[in-house]
PDB file of C-alpha atoms in Angstrom:
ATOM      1  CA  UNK A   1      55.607  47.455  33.665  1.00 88.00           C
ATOM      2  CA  UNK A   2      58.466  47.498  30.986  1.00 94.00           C
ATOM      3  CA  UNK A   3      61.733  49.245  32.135  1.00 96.00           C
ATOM      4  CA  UNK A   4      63.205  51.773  30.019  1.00 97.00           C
ATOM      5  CA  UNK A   5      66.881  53.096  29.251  1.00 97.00           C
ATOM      6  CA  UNK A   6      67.109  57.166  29.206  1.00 96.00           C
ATOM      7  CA  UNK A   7      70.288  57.770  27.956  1.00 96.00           C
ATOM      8  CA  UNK A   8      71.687  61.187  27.907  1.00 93.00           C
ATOM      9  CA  UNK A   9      74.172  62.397  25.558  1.00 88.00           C
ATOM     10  CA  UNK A  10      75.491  65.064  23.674  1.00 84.00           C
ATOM     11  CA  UNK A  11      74.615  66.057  20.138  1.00 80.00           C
ATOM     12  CA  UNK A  12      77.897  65.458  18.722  1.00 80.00           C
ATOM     13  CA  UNK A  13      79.022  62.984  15.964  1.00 85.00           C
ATOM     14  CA  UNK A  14      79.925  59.354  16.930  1.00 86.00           C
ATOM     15  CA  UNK A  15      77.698  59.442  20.626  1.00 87.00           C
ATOM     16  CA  UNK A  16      74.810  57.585  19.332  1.00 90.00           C
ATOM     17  CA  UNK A  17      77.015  54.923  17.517  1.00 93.00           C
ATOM     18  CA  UNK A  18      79.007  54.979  21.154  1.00 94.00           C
ATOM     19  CA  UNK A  19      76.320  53.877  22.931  1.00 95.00           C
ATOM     20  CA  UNK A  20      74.893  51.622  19.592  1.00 95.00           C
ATOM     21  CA  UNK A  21      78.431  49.805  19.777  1.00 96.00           C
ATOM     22  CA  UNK A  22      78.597  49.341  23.363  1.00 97.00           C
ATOM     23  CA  UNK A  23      74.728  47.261  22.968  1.00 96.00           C
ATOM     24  CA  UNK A  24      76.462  45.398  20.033  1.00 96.00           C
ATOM     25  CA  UNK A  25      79.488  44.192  21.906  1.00 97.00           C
ATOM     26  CA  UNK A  26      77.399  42.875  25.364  1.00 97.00           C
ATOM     27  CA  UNK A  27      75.152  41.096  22.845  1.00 96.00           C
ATOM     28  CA  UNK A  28      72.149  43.105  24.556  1.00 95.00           C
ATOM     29  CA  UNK A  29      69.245  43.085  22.025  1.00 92.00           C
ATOM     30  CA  UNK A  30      67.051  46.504  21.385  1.00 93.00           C
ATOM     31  CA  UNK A  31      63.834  46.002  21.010  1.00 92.00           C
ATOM     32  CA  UNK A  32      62.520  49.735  20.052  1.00 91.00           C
ATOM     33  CA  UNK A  33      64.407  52.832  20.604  1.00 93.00           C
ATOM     34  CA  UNK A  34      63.427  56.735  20.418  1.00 92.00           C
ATOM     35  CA  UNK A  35      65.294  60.170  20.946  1.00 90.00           C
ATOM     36  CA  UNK A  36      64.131  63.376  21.821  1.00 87.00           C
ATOM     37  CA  UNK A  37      66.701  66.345  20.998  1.00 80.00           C
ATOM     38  CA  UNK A  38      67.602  69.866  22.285  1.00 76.00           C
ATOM     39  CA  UNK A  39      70.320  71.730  20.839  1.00 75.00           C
ATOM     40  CA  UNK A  40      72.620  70.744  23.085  1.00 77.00           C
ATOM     41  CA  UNK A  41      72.041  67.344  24.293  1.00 84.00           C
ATOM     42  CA  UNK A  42      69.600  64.109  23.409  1.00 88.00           C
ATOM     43  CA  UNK A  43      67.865  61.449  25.652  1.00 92.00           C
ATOM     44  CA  UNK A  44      68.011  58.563  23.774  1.00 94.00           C
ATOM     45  CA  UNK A  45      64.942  55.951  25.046  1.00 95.00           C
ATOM     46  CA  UNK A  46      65.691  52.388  24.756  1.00 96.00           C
ATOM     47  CA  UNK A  47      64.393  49.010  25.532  1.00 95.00           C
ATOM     48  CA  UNK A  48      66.077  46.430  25.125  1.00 94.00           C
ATOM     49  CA  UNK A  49      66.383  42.451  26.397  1.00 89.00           C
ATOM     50  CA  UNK A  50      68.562  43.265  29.551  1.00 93.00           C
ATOM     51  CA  UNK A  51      67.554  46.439  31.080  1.00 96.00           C
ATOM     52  CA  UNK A  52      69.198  46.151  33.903  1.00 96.00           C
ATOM     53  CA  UNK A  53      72.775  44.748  32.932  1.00 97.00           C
ATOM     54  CA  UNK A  54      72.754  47.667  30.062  1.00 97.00           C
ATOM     55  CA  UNK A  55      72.370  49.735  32.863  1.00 98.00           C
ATOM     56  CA  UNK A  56      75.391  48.725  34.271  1.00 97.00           C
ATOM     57  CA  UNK A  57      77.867  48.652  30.739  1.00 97.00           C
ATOM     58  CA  UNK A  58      76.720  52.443  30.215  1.00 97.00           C
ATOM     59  CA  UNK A  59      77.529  53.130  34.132  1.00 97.00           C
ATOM     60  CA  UNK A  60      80.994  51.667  33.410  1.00 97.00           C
ATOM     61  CA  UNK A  61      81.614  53.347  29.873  1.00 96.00           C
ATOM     62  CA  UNK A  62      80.594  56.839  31.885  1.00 95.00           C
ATOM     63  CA  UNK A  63      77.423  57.583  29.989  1.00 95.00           C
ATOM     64  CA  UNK A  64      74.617  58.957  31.560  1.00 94.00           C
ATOM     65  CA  UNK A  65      71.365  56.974  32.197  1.00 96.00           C
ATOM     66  CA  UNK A  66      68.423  56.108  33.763  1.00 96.00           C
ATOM     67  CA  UNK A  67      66.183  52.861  34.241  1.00 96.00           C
ATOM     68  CA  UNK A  68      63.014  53.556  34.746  1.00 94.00           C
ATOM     69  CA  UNK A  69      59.594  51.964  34.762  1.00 94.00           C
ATOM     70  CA  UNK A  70      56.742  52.685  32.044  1.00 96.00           C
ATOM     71  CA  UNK A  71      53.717  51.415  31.012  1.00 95.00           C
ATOM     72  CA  UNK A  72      53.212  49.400  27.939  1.00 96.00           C
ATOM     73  CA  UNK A  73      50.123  47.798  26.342  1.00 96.00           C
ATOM     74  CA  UNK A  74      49.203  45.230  23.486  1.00 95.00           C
ATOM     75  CA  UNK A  75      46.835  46.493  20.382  1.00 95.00           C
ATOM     76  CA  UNK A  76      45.585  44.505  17.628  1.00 92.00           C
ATOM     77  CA  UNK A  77      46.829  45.802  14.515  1.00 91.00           C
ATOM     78  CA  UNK A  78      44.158  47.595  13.186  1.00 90.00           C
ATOM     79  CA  UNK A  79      43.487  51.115  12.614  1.00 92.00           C
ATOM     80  CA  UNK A  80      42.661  53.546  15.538  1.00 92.00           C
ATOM     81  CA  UNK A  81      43.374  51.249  18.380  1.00 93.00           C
ATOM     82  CA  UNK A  82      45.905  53.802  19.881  1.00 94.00           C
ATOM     83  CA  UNK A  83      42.998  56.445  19.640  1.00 95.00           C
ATOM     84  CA  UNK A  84      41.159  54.564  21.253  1.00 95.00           C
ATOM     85  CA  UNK A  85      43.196  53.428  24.412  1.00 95.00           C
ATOM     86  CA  UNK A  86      44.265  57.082  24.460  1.00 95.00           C
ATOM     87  CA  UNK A  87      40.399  58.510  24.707  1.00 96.00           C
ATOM     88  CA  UNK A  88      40.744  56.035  27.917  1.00 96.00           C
ATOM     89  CA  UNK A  89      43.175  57.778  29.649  1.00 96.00           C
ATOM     90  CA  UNK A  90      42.421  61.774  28.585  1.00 96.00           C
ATOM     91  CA  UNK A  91      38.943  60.914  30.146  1.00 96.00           C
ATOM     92  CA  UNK A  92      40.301  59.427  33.255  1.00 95.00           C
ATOM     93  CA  UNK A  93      41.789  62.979  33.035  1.00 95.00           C
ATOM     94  CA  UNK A  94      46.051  61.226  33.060  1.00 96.00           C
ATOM     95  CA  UNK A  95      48.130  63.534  31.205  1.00 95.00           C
ATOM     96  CA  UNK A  96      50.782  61.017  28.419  1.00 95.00           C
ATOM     97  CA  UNK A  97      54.050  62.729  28.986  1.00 93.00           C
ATOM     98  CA  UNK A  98      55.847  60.838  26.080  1.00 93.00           C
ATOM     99  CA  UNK A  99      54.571  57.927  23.989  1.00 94.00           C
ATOM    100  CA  UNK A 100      56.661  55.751  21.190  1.00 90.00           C
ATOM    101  CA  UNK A 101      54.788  52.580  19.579  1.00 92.00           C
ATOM    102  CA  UNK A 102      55.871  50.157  17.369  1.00 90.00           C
ATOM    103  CA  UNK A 103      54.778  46.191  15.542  1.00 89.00           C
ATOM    104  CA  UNK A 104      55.982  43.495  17.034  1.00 84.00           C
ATOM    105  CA  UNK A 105      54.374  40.102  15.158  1.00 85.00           C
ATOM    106  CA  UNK A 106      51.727  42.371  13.764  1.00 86.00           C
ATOM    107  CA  UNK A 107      50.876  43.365  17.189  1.00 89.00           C
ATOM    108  CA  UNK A 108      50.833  46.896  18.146  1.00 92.00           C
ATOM    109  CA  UNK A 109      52.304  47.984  21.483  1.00 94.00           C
ATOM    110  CA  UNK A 110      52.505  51.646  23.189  1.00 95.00           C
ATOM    111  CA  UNK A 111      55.072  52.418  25.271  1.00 95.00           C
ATOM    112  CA  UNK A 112      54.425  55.500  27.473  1.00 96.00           C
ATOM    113  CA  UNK A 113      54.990  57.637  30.614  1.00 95.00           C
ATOM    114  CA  UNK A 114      51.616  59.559  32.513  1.00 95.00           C
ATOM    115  CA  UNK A 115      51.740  61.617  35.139  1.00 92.00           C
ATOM    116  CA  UNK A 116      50.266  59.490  37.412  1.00 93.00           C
ATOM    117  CA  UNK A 117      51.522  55.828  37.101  1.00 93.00           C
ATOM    118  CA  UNK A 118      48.975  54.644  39.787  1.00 94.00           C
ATOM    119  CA  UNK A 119      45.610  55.823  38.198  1.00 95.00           C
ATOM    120  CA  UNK A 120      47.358  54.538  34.733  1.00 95.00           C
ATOM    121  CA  UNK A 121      47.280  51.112  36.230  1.00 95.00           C
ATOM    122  CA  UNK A 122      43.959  51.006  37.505  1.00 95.00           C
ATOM    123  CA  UNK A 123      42.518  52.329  34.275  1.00 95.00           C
ATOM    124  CA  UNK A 124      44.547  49.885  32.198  1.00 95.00           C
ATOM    125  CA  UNK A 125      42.580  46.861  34.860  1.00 95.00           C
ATOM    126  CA  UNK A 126      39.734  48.622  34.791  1.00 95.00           C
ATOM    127  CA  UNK A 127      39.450  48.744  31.112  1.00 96.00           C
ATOM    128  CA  UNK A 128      40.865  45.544  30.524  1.00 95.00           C
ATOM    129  CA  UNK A 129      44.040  47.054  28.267  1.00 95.00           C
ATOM    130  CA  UNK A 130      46.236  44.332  27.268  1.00 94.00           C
ATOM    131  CA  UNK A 131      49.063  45.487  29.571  1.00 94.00           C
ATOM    132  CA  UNK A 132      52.741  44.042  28.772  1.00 94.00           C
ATOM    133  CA  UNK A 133      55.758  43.748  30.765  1.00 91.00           C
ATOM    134  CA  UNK A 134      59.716  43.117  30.048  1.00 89.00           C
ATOM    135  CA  UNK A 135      59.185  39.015  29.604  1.00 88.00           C
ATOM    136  CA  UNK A 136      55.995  39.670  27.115  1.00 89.00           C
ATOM    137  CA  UNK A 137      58.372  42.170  25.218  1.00 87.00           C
ATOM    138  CA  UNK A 138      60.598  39.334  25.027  1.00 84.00           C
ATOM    139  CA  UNK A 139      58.417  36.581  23.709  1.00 84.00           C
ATOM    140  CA  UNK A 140      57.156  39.084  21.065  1.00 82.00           C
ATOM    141  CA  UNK A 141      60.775  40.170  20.000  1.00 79.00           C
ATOM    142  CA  UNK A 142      61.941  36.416  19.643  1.00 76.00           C
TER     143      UNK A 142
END
């Protein structure tokens, strides 16, 4: 498991850089990042080195967020491997509600949310998927 930043925030100029800045200044590192927008408002994904203590400096700035727990697994870097651990799950019949992916030391990694963390899991044993948590995130960041 990986845990993820959801930060929510309005679509107005200067609240991304807000939140950017307030990363900078704790020294908290972000590994990969993605936002999602409505007209009104964004949730703006993040992990980063220190889940949890980010957590808290957006608490105490008054910004809106959640920590929450996803899946994430290791690829090889080579064409279709996301199709391909994808076909997995949509025949196991578990629904991706969001996915982001990104290289990391020309390793691929998915970072996504199902709609039934559980079955995820056992498919990701069961299939032997490279699964990552916070400290491999780390090692491959470094």
């Amino acid at each position: 498991m990986v845990h993820q930043l959801s930060i929510f925030m309005q679509n107005k100029a200067g609240t991304l850089e807000r939140v950017l800045r307030l990363f900078k200044n704790s020294q908290i590192q972000i590994i990969t990042t993605t936002l999602a927008d409505t007209q009104d408002f964004g949730i703006f994904r993040v992990i980063c080195t220190e889940p949890e203590r980010a957590y808290l400096v957006l608490k105490k700035a008054g910004i809106t967020a959640t920590l929450t727990e996803v899946q994430a697994i290791g690829l090889d870097n080579t064409p279709g491997q996301a199709a391909d651990a994808l076909e997995i799950f949509a025949a196991a019949d578990i629904e991706i509600s969001y996915l982001y992916s990104f290289l990391l030391k020309n390793k691929g990694v998915l970072i996504f949310k199902t709609d039934n963390r559980r079955r995820a899991d056992e498919i990701i044993k069961e299939h032997r998927l490279n699964t990552l948590n916070d400290c491999d995130l780390l090692k491959l960041a470094e």
